[in-house]
Amino acid sequence: SRQMKFSEDHSNLKLTLFQYQTCPFCCKVRAFLDYYGVSYDVVEVDPVLRQSIKWSEYKKVPILVAKTPTGYQPLNDSTMIISALASYLKDSGKSMAELVQCFPFITFTDDEGVKKKEIMNKYFLMLSNQQYKKENDKSLSDERKWRKWADEVLVHTLSPNVYRTREEAFQAFNWFSEVGEWEQHFPSWERNLIIYVGASAMYLVGKRLKKRHNLKNDVRQSLYDQCNVWVSEIKKKGTTFLGGQQPNLADLAVYGILNSIEGCVAFKELLENTRIGPWYLSMKQAVSAHQGAK
Ligand code: GSH
């Protein structure tokens, strides 16, 4: 595993992130941890065989494991991970195990008879009344609204763009291999298997997702449209970030999601065709300087 150690870290947390380097949900969690300068170890999971998360009942990544005085506490789902950690950092009155209890998993059947799993409260911070009074209610609800938008709208524009053609899909997987350091983690037969199986499968998945999420025929346009929605919202505020002078959890979520495609053709074209560049660059600086730790 790889270690991210930040000298700014005063959290006393011992964290291990099970992830794919370029999964948008994993990138969200890393954007959060890096911005707040919270150290963590990374375990890169093989996306085809997934041996390193066999121990977990929850089968997706990211999974964040926190070492607690009594054992290991897994946290599942990127949004829940971020809400639990943000609550902990703002107001460490509750232990990590207590915080996890505030986000129960529920299963239910929706209007169309489909079984669904959901995590209760995942967009909410769990703060003491005292801490809550210090926060601005409107900014908290704005932050929740745009975090939800990032998860339910923006993220769905990615896959059809990243895997738009077979060629783009292969380019993407080769870039994943590079930044995920697959060469160091997996033998070459396994790496080639992931690239070949992954790129072919995701090309098809991209087509299915395009339909499911009603993207435009020119899928690039759907990505640009949503990024323009985000840029106009910030412009309306007249600040650098949605959070104001400092990024909030919505800024970190949108940044993390877009960061996951930084090496793809789609990202280059996004910068050329929208005005998201300046905000993205400010975010990149804030995150890599661990500005949230100061
Ligand atoms: N809601 C979850 C989150 O925000 O963390 C979604 C996580 C997710 O879908 N992760 C994908 C995954 O692990 C990788 S990008 N998929 C494997 C699977 O669905 O079996």
mmCIF file of C-alpha atoms and ligand atoms in Angstrom:
data_model
loop_
_atom_site.group_PDB
_atom_site.id
_atom_site.type_symbol
_atom_site.label_atom_id
_atom_site.label_comp_id
_atom_site.label_asym_id
_atom_site.label_seq_id
_atom_site.Cartn_x
_atom_site.Cartn_y
_atom_site.Cartn_z
ATOM 1 C CA SER A 1 0.000 0.000 0.000
ATOM 2 C CA ARG A 2 0.974 3.617 -0.603
ATOM 3 C CA GLN A 3 1.126 6.191 2.205
ATOM 4 C CA MET A 4 -0.071 9.768 2.022
ATOM 5 C CA LYS A 5 1.479 11.516 5.019
ATOM 6 C CA PHE A 6 0.747 15.188 5.626
ATOM 7 C CA SER A 7 2.640 17.191 8.246
ATOM 8 C CA GLU A 8 -0.517 19.294 8.747
ATOM 9 C CA ASP A 9 -2.443 16.300 10.092
ATOM 10 C CA HIS A 10 -3.750 16.826 13.649
ATOM 11 C CA SER A 11 -6.738 14.533 13.279
ATOM 12 C CA ASN A 12 -5.338 11.536 15.157
ATOM 13 C CA LEU A 13 -7.106 9.350 12.621
ATOM 14 C CA LYS A 14 -5.542 6.203 11.161
ATOM 15 C CA LEU A 15 -7.185 5.675 7.804
ATOM 16 C CA THR A 16 -6.860 3.198 4.945
ATOM 17 C CA LEU A 17 -8.615 3.890 1.646
ATOM 18 C CA PHE A 18 -9.505 0.916 -0.561
ATOM 19 C CA GLN A 19 -9.919 2.450 -3.974
ATOM 20 C CA TYR A 20 -9.491 2.686 -7.718
ATOM 21 C CA GLN A 21 -7.272 5.698 -8.400
ATOM 22 C CA THR A 22 -9.566 7.048 -11.128
ATOM 23 C CA CYS A 23 -13.018 6.131 -9.789
ATOM 24 C CA PRO A 24 -14.911 9.429 -9.377
ATOM 25 C CA PHE A 25 -16.201 8.427 -5.933
ATOM 26 C CA CYS A 26 -12.686 7.569 -4.745
ATOM 27 C CA CYS A 27 -11.372 10.846 -6.182
ATOM 28 C CA LYS A 28 -14.028 12.700 -4.149
ATOM 29 C CA VAL A 29 -12.788 11.111 -0.944
ATOM 30 C CA ARG A 30 -9.133 11.838 -1.773
ATOM 31 C CA ALA A 31 -9.971 15.463 -2.648
ATOM 32 C CA PHE A 32 -11.501 15.774 0.823
ATOM 33 C CA LEU A 33 -8.601 14.092 2.658
ATOM 34 C CA ASP A 34 -5.938 15.993 0.723
ATOM 35 C CA TYR A 35 -7.659 19.346 1.180
ATOM 36 C CA TYR A 36 -7.945 18.849 4.953
ATOM 37 C CA GLY A 37 -4.444 17.367 5.140
ATOM 38 C CA VAL A 38 -5.637 14.145 6.740
ATOM 39 C CA SER A 39 -3.081 11.351 6.195
ATOM 40 C CA TYR A 40 -4.160 7.997 4.820
ATOM 41 C CA ASP A 41 -2.864 4.762 3.358
ATOM 42 C CA VAL A 42 -4.068 3.667 -0.060
ATOM 43 C CA VAL A 43 -4.813 0.117 -1.168
ATOM 44 C CA GLU A 44 -5.292 -0.015 -4.942
ATOM 45 C CA VAL A 45 -7.982 -2.603 -5.738
ATOM 46 C CA ASP A 46 -7.917 -4.702 -8.913
ATOM 47 C CA PRO A 47 -11.183 -3.614 -10.597
ATOM 48 C CA VAL A 48 -11.691 -6.973 -12.296
ATOM 49 C CA LEU A 49 -10.786 -9.497 -9.579
ATOM 50 C CA ARG A 50 -11.179 -7.265 -6.468
ATOM 51 C CA GLN A 51 -9.294 -9.666 -4.128
ATOM 52 C CA SER A 52 -8.296 -6.954 -1.653
ATOM 53 C CA ILE A 53 -11.903 -6.176 -0.666
ATOM 54 C CA LYS A 54 -13.059 -9.801 -0.383
ATOM 55 C CA TRP A 55 -13.261 -9.276 3.418
ATOM 56 C CA SER A 56 -16.012 -6.680 2.959
ATOM 57 C CA GLU A 57 -19.716 -7.355 2.666
ATOM 58 C CA TYR A 58 -20.085 -4.028 0.855
ATOM 59 C CA LYS A 59 -18.726 -4.681 -2.627
ATOM 60 C CA LYS A 60 -18.023 -1.202 -3.975
ATOM 61 C CA VAL A 61 -15.159 1.225 -3.632
ATOM 62 C CA PRO A 62 -14.323 3.517 -1.949
ATOM 63 C CA ILE A 63 -14.196 1.816 1.434
ATOM 64 C CA LEU A 64 -12.419 3.765 4.147
ATOM 65 C CA VAL A 65 -11.249 1.834 7.191
ATOM 66 C CA ALA A 66 -10.599 3.826 10.372
ATOM 67 C CA LYS A 67 -8.510 2.292 13.121
ATOM 68 C CA THR A 68 -10.241 2.936 16.435
ATOM 69 C CA PRO A 69 -9.155 2.119 20.006
ATOM 70 C CA THR A 70 -11.312 -1.002 19.866
ATOM 71 C CA GLY A 71 -10.671 -2.253 16.320
ATOM 72 C CA TYR A 72 -11.305 -1.320 12.725
ATOM 73 C CA GLN A 73 -14.357 0.636 11.583
ATOM 74 C CA PRO A 74 -15.191 0.450 7.857
ATOM 75 C CA LEU A 75 -17.024 3.394 6.262
ATOM 76 C CA ASN A 76 -18.872 2.714 3.003
ATOM 77 C CA ASP A 77 -19.973 5.136 0.275
ATOM 78 C CA SER A 78 -18.031 8.260 -0.673
ATOM 79 C CA THR A 79 -20.680 10.741 0.458
ATOM 80 C CA MET A 80 -21.162 9.040 3.811
ATOM 81 C CA ILE A 81 -17.381 8.871 4.297
ATOM 82 C CA ILE A 82 -17.078 12.603 3.665
ATOM 83 C CA SER A 83 -20.030 13.519 5.908
ATOM 84 C CA ALA A 84 -18.725 11.354 8.745
ATOM 85 C CA LEU A 85 -15.173 12.707 8.488
ATOM 86 C CA ALA A 86 -16.305 16.333 8.093
ATOM 87 C CA SER A 87 -18.464 15.926 11.205
ATOM 88 C CA TYR A 88 -15.515 14.437 13.067
ATOM 89 C CA LEU A 89 -13.127 17.215 12.047
ATOM 90 C CA LYS A 90 -15.566 20.043 12.893
ATOM 91 C CA ASP A 91 -16.710 18.643 16.170
ATOM 92 C CA SER A 92 -14.918 15.578 17.486
ATOM 93 C CA GLY A 93 -17.363 14.983 20.325
ATOM 94 C CA LYS A 94 -18.411 11.669 18.786
ATOM 95 C CA SER A 95 -16.199 8.658 18.113
ATOM 96 C CA MET A 96 -15.917 7.311 14.588
ATOM 97 C CA ALA A 97 -18.007 4.269 15.589
ATOM 98 C CA GLU A 98 -20.754 6.539 16.982
ATOM 99 C CA LEU A 99 -20.704 8.641 13.838
ATOM 100 C CA VAL A 100 -21.140 5.590 11.617
ATOM 101 C CA GLN A 101 -24.280 4.739 13.607
ATOM 102 C CA CYS A 102 -25.753 8.068 12.445
ATOM 103 C CA PHE A 103 -25.750 6.874 8.819
ATOM 104 C CA PRO A 104 -27.697 3.604 8.782
ATOM 105 C CA PHE A 105 -28.109 1.579 5.592
ATOM 106 C CA ILE A 106 -31.748 0.936 4.734
ATOM 107 C CA THR A 107 -33.247 -1.276 2.035
ATOM 108 C CA PHE A 108 -36.639 -0.533 0.533
ATOM 109 C CA THR A 109 -38.751 -1.095 -2.568
ATOM 110 C CA ASP A 110 -39.315 1.997 -4.715
ATOM 111 C CA ASP A 111 -42.465 3.050 -6.655
ATOM 112 C CA GLU A 112 -41.507 0.822 -9.588
ATOM 113 C CA GLY A 113 -41.009 -2.223 -7.371
ATOM 114 C CA VAL A 114 -37.228 -2.101 -7.566
ATOM 115 C CA LYS A 115 -35.241 -3.014 -4.420
ATOM 116 C CA LYS A 116 -33.035 -0.095 -3.403
ATOM 117 C CA LYS A 117 -30.339 0.492 -0.826
ATOM 118 C CA GLU A 118 -29.856 3.886 0.673
ATOM 119 C CA ILE A 119 -27.791 5.469 3.386
ATOM 120 C CA MET A 120 -29.851 7.688 5.633
ATOM 121 C CA ASN A 121 -28.661 11.254 6.284
ATOM 122 C CA LYS A 122 -25.672 10.905 4.018
ATOM 123 C CA TYR A 123 -25.663 14.573 3.002
ATOM 124 C CA PHE A 124 -25.990 15.778 6.603
ATOM 125 C CA LEU A 125 -23.251 16.707 9.016
ATOM 126 C CA MET A 126 -23.687 15.295 12.503
ATOM 127 C CA LEU A 127 -22.899 18.257 14.719
ATOM 128 C CA SER A 128 -23.671 19.079 18.333
ATOM 129 C CA ASN A 129 -26.345 21.785 18.808
ATOM 130 C CA GLN A 130 -23.611 24.102 19.957
ATOM 131 C CA GLN A 131 -21.539 23.594 16.805
ATOM 132 C CA TYR A 132 -24.635 23.689 14.612
ATOM 133 C CA LYS A 133 -25.536 27.176 15.875
ATOM 134 C CA LYS A 134 -22.191 28.453 14.565
ATOM 135 C CA GLU A 135 -23.039 27.325 11.034
ATOM 136 C CA ASN A 136 -25.098 29.275 8.520
ATOM 137 C CA ASP A 137 -28.269 27.350 7.728
ATOM 138 C CA LYS A 138 -28.510 28.598 4.136
ATOM 139 C CA SER A 139 -24.916 27.669 3.313
ATOM 140 C CA LEU A 140 -25.421 24.216 4.817
ATOM 141 C CA SER A 141 -28.517 23.583 2.700
ATOM 142 C CA ASP A 142 -26.805 24.926 -0.438
ATOM 143 C CA GLU A 143 -23.872 22.659 0.212
ATOM 144 C CA ARG A 144 -26.183 19.648 0.539
ATOM 145 C CA LYS A 145 -28.089 20.564 -2.610
ATOM 146 C CA TRP A 146 -24.961 20.748 -4.757
ATOM 147 C CA ARG A 147 -23.338 17.660 -3.261
ATOM 148 C CA LYS A 148 -26.480 15.793 -4.233
ATOM 149 C CA TRP A 149 -26.353 17.320 -7.728
ATOM 150 C CA ALA A 150 -22.737 16.152 -8.078
ATOM 151 C CA ASP A 151 -23.753 12.567 -7.186
ATOM 152 C CA GLU A 152 -27.038 12.416 -9.066
ATOM 153 C CA VAL A 153 -26.423 14.547 -12.156
ATOM 154 C CA LEU A 154 -22.810 15.498 -12.841
ATOM 155 C CA VAL A 155 -21.261 12.083 -12.222
ATOM 156 C CA HIS A 156 -23.614 10.443 -14.737
ATOM 157 C CA THR A 157 -22.188 12.526 -17.570
ATOM 158 C CA LEU A 158 -18.704 11.005 -17.113
ATOM 159 C CA SER A 159 -18.696 7.370 -18.273
ATOM 160 C CA PRO A 160 -20.385 7.938 -21.655
ATOM 161 C CA ASN A 161 -17.759 10.627 -22.302
ATOM 162 C CA VAL A 162 -14.700 8.790 -21.032
ATOM 163 C CA TYR A 163 -15.628 5.636 -22.968
ATOM 164 C CA ARG A 164 -17.282 7.405 -25.914
ATOM 165 C CA THR A 165 -15.354 5.429 -28.547
ATOM 166 C CA ARG A 166 -13.364 2.187 -28.280
ATOM 167 C CA GLU A 167 -10.230 4.223 -28.783
ATOM 168 C CA GLU A 168 -11.066 6.634 -25.967
ATOM 169 C CA ALA A 169 -11.888 3.682 -23.711
ATOM 170 C CA PHE A 170 -8.460 2.109 -24.317
ATOM 171 C CA GLN A 171 -6.713 5.456 -23.866
ATOM 172 C CA ALA A 172 -8.585 5.939 -20.601
ATOM 173 C CA PHE A 173 -7.604 2.510 -19.269
ATOM 174 C CA ASN A 174 -3.985 3.063 -20.224
ATOM 175 C CA TRP A 175 -4.066 6.320 -18.301
ATOM 176 C CA PHE A 176 -5.737 4.536 -15.354
ATOM 177 C CA SER A 177 -2.915 1.998 -15.447
ATOM 178 C CA GLU A 178 -0.353 4.785 -15.272
ATOM 179 C CA VAL A 179 -1.866 6.848 -12.436
ATOM 180 C CA GLY A 180 -3.119 3.785 -10.549
ATOM 181 C CA GLU A 181 0.479 2.491 -10.743
ATOM 182 C CA TRP A 182 -0.849 -0.856 -11.886
ATOM 183 C CA GLU A 183 2.661 -1.789 -12.944
ATOM 184 C CA GLN A 184 3.640 -1.808 -9.263
ATOM 185 C CA HIS A 185 0.493 -3.433 -7.971
ATOM 186 C CA PHE A 186 -0.398 -6.130 -10.471
ATOM 187 C CA PRO A 187 1.638 -8.576 -12.597
ATOM 188 C CA SER A 188 1.551 -7.809 -16.316
ATOM 189 C CA TRP A 189 -0.937 -10.592 -17.206
ATOM 190 C CA GLU A 190 -3.371 -9.107 -14.664
ATOM 191 C CA ARG A 191 -2.757 -5.553 -15.896
ATOM 192 C CA ASN A 192 -3.435 -6.552 -19.503
ATOM 193 C CA LEU A 193 -6.554 -8.417 -18.427
ATOM 194 C CA ILE A 194 -7.885 -5.326 -16.632
ATOM 195 C CA ILE A 195 -7.123 -3.038 -19.574
ATOM 196 C CA TYR A 196 -8.613 -5.356 -22.178
ATOM 197 C CA VAL A 197 -11.675 -6.533 -20.238
ATOM 198 C CA GLY A 198 -12.167 -3.140 -18.626
ATOM 199 C CA ALA A 199 -12.009 -1.024 -21.773
ATOM 200 C CA SER A 200 -14.267 -3.357 -23.763
ATOM 201 C CA ALA A 201 -16.829 -3.633 -20.982
ATOM 202 C CA MET A 202 -16.857 0.067 -20.191
ATOM 203 C CA TYR A 203 -17.321 1.020 -23.829
ATOM 204 C CA LEU A 204 -20.602 -0.924 -23.724
ATOM 205 C CA VAL A 205 -21.519 0.301 -20.254
ATOM 206 C CA GLY A 206 -21.028 3.871 -21.476
ATOM 207 C CA LYS A 207 -23.623 3.345 -24.198
ATOM 208 C CA ARG A 208 -26.111 1.926 -21.696
ATOM 209 C CA LEU A 209 -25.566 4.763 -19.246
ATOM 210 C CA LYS A 210 -26.030 7.336 -21.977
ATOM 211 C CA LYS A 211 -29.568 6.003 -22.507
ATOM 212 C CA ARG A 212 -30.356 5.518 -18.852
ATOM 213 C CA HIS A 213 -29.410 9.065 -17.916
ATOM 214 C CA ASN A 214 -30.875 10.682 -21.039
ATOM 215 C CA LEU A 215 -27.669 12.245 -22.262
ATOM 216 C CA LYS A 216 -27.652 14.118 -25.549
ATOM 217 C CA ASN A 217 -26.595 12.259 -28.676
ATOM 218 C CA ASP A 218 -23.418 14.295 -28.583
ATOM 219 C CA VAL A 219 -22.505 13.225 -25.049
ATOM 220 C CA ARG A 220 -19.832 15.922 -24.752
ATOM 221 C CA GLN A 221 -22.590 18.529 -24.837
ATOM 222 C CA SER A 222 -24.246 16.976 -21.766
ATOM 223 C CA LEU A 223 -20.953 17.192 -19.863
ATOM 224 C CA TYR A 224 -20.453 20.810 -20.931
ATOM 225 C CA ASP A 225 -24.066 21.705 -20.054
ATOM 226 C CA GLN A 226 -23.714 20.442 -16.486
ATOM 227 C CA CYS A 227 -20.339 22.090 -15.983
ATOM 228 C CA ASN A 228 -21.860 25.336 -17.244
ATOM 229 C CA VAL A 229 -24.656 24.978 -14.683
ATOM 230 C CA TRP A 230 -21.981 24.725 -11.985
ATOM 231 C CA VAL A 231 -19.970 27.686 -13.284
ATOM 232 C CA SER A 232 -23.064 29.930 -13.466
ATOM 233 C CA GLU A 233 -24.011 29.043 -9.907
ATOM 234 C CA ILE A 234 -20.610 30.222 -8.675
ATOM 235 C CA LYS A 235 -20.745 33.281 -10.889
ATOM 236 C CA LYS A 236 -24.113 34.147 -9.339
ATOM 237 C CA LYS A 237 -22.448 34.037 -5.920
ATOM 238 C CA GLY A 238 -19.584 36.203 -7.106
ATOM 239 C CA THR A 239 -17.016 34.233 -5.093
ATOM 240 C CA THR A 240 -14.093 31.992 -6.021
ATOM 241 C CA PHE A 241 -15.809 28.868 -4.740
ATOM 242 C CA LEU A 242 -19.365 27.813 -4.053
ATOM 243 C CA GLY A 243 -18.317 27.860 -0.402
ATOM 244 C CA GLY A 244 -17.138 31.486 -0.736
ATOM 245 C CA GLN A 245 -13.459 32.295 -0.226
ATOM 246 C CA GLN A 246 -12.891 28.686 0.826
ATOM 247 C CA PRO A 247 -14.194 25.547 -0.883
ATOM 248 C CA ASN A 248 -17.058 23.704 0.789
ATOM 249 C CA LEU A 249 -17.951 20.014 0.508
ATOM 250 C CA ALA A 250 -19.802 20.634 -2.769
ATOM 251 C CA ASP A 251 -16.716 22.247 -4.328
ATOM 252 C CA LEU A 252 -14.655 19.268 -3.160
ATOM 253 C CA ALA A 253 -17.179 16.781 -4.575
ATOM 254 C CA VAL A 254 -17.371 18.439 -8.001
ATOM 255 C CA TYR A 255 -13.599 18.826 -8.113
ATOM 256 C CA GLY A 256 -13.020 15.192 -7.153
ATOM 257 C CA ILE A 257 -15.463 13.969 -9.780
ATOM 258 C CA LEU A 258 -13.864 16.003 -12.572
ATOM 259 C CA ASN A 259 -10.360 15.176 -11.340
ATOM 260 C CA SER A 260 -11.149 11.518 -12.044
ATOM 261 C CA ILE A 261 -11.080 12.186 -15.805
ATOM 262 C CA GLU A 262 -8.146 14.625 -15.883
ATOM 263 C CA GLY A 263 -6.068 12.430 -18.201
ATOM 264 C CA CYS A 264 -8.877 11.785 -20.692
ATOM 265 C CA VAL A 265 -9.591 13.480 -24.018
ATOM 266 C CA ALA A 266 -12.989 14.451 -22.589
ATOM 267 C CA PHE A 267 -11.331 16.573 -19.888
ATOM 268 C CA LYS A 268 -9.105 18.435 -22.327
ATOM 269 C CA GLU A 269 -12.126 19.222 -24.485
ATOM 270 C CA LEU A 270 -14.123 20.267 -21.421
ATOM 271 C CA LEU A 271 -11.512 22.922 -20.603
ATOM 272 C CA GLU A 272 -11.512 24.115 -24.211
ATOM 273 C CA ASN A 273 -15.281 24.367 -24.493
ATOM 274 C CA THR A 274 -16.435 25.733 -21.135
ATOM 275 C CA ARG A 275 -15.303 28.317 -18.587
ATOM 276 C CA ILE A 276 -14.713 25.826 -15.788
ATOM 277 C CA GLY A 277 -10.911 26.171 -16.006
ATOM 278 C CA PRO A 278 -10.280 28.997 -13.489
ATOM 279 C CA TRP A 279 -12.442 27.412 -10.776
ATOM 280 C CA TYR A 280 -10.853 23.995 -11.408
ATOM 281 C CA LEU A 281 -7.363 25.446 -11.138
ATOM 282 C CA SER A 282 -8.169 27.262 -7.878
ATOM 283 C CA MET A 283 -9.509 23.979 -6.507
ATOM 284 C CA LYS A 284 -6.412 22.099 -7.577
ATOM 285 C CA GLN A 285 -4.218 24.626 -5.786
ATOM 286 C CA ALA A 286 -6.343 24.583 -2.620
ATOM 287 C CA VAL A 287 -6.388 20.784 -2.492
ATOM 288 C CA SER A 288 -2.697 20.232 -3.196
ATOM 289 C CA ALA A 289 -1.705 22.916 -0.640
ATOM 290 C CA HIS A 290 -3.919 21.185 1.997
ATOM 291 C CA GLN A 291 -5.524 24.563 2.593
ATOM 292 C CA GLY A 292 -8.290 23.147 4.745
ATOM 293 C CA ALA A 293 -5.754 22.155 7.396
ATOM 294 C CA LYS A 294 -4.791 25.768 8.095
HETATM 295 N N1 GSH B 1 -22.555 5.493 -4.014
HETATM 296 C C1 GSH B 1 -21.233 4.926 -4.030
HETATM 297 C C2 GSH B 1 -20.245 5.971 -3.534
HETATM 298 O O1 GSH B 1 -20.541 7.172 -3.621
HETATM 299 O O2 GSH B 1 -19.199 5.599 -3.000
HETATM 300 C C3 GSH B 1 -20.880 4.477 -5.416
HETATM 301 C C4 GSH B 1 -19.561 3.758 -5.486
HETATM 302 C C5 GSH B 1 -19.384 2.998 -6.788
HETATM 303 O O3 GSH B 1 -20.317 2.832 -7.563
HETATM 304 N N2 GSH B 1 -18.159 2.531 -7.032
HETATM 305 C C6 GSH B 1 -17.891 1.744 -8.211
HETATM 306 C C7 GSH B 1 -17.832 0.281 -7.820
HETATM 307 O O4 GSH B 1 -17.154 -0.079 -6.885
HETATM 308 C C8 GSH B 1 -16.556 2.091 -8.799
HETATM 309 S S1 GSH B 1 -16.537 3.658 -9.643
HETATM 310 N N3 GSH B 1 -18.556 -0.559 -8.539
HETATM 311 C C9 GSH B 1 -18.482 -1.975 -8.320
HETATM 312 C C10 GSH B 1 -19.832 -2.575 -8.269
HETATM 313 O O5 GSH B 1 -20.820 -1.838 -8.396
HETATM 314 O O6 GSH B 1 -19.903 -3.773 -8.057
#
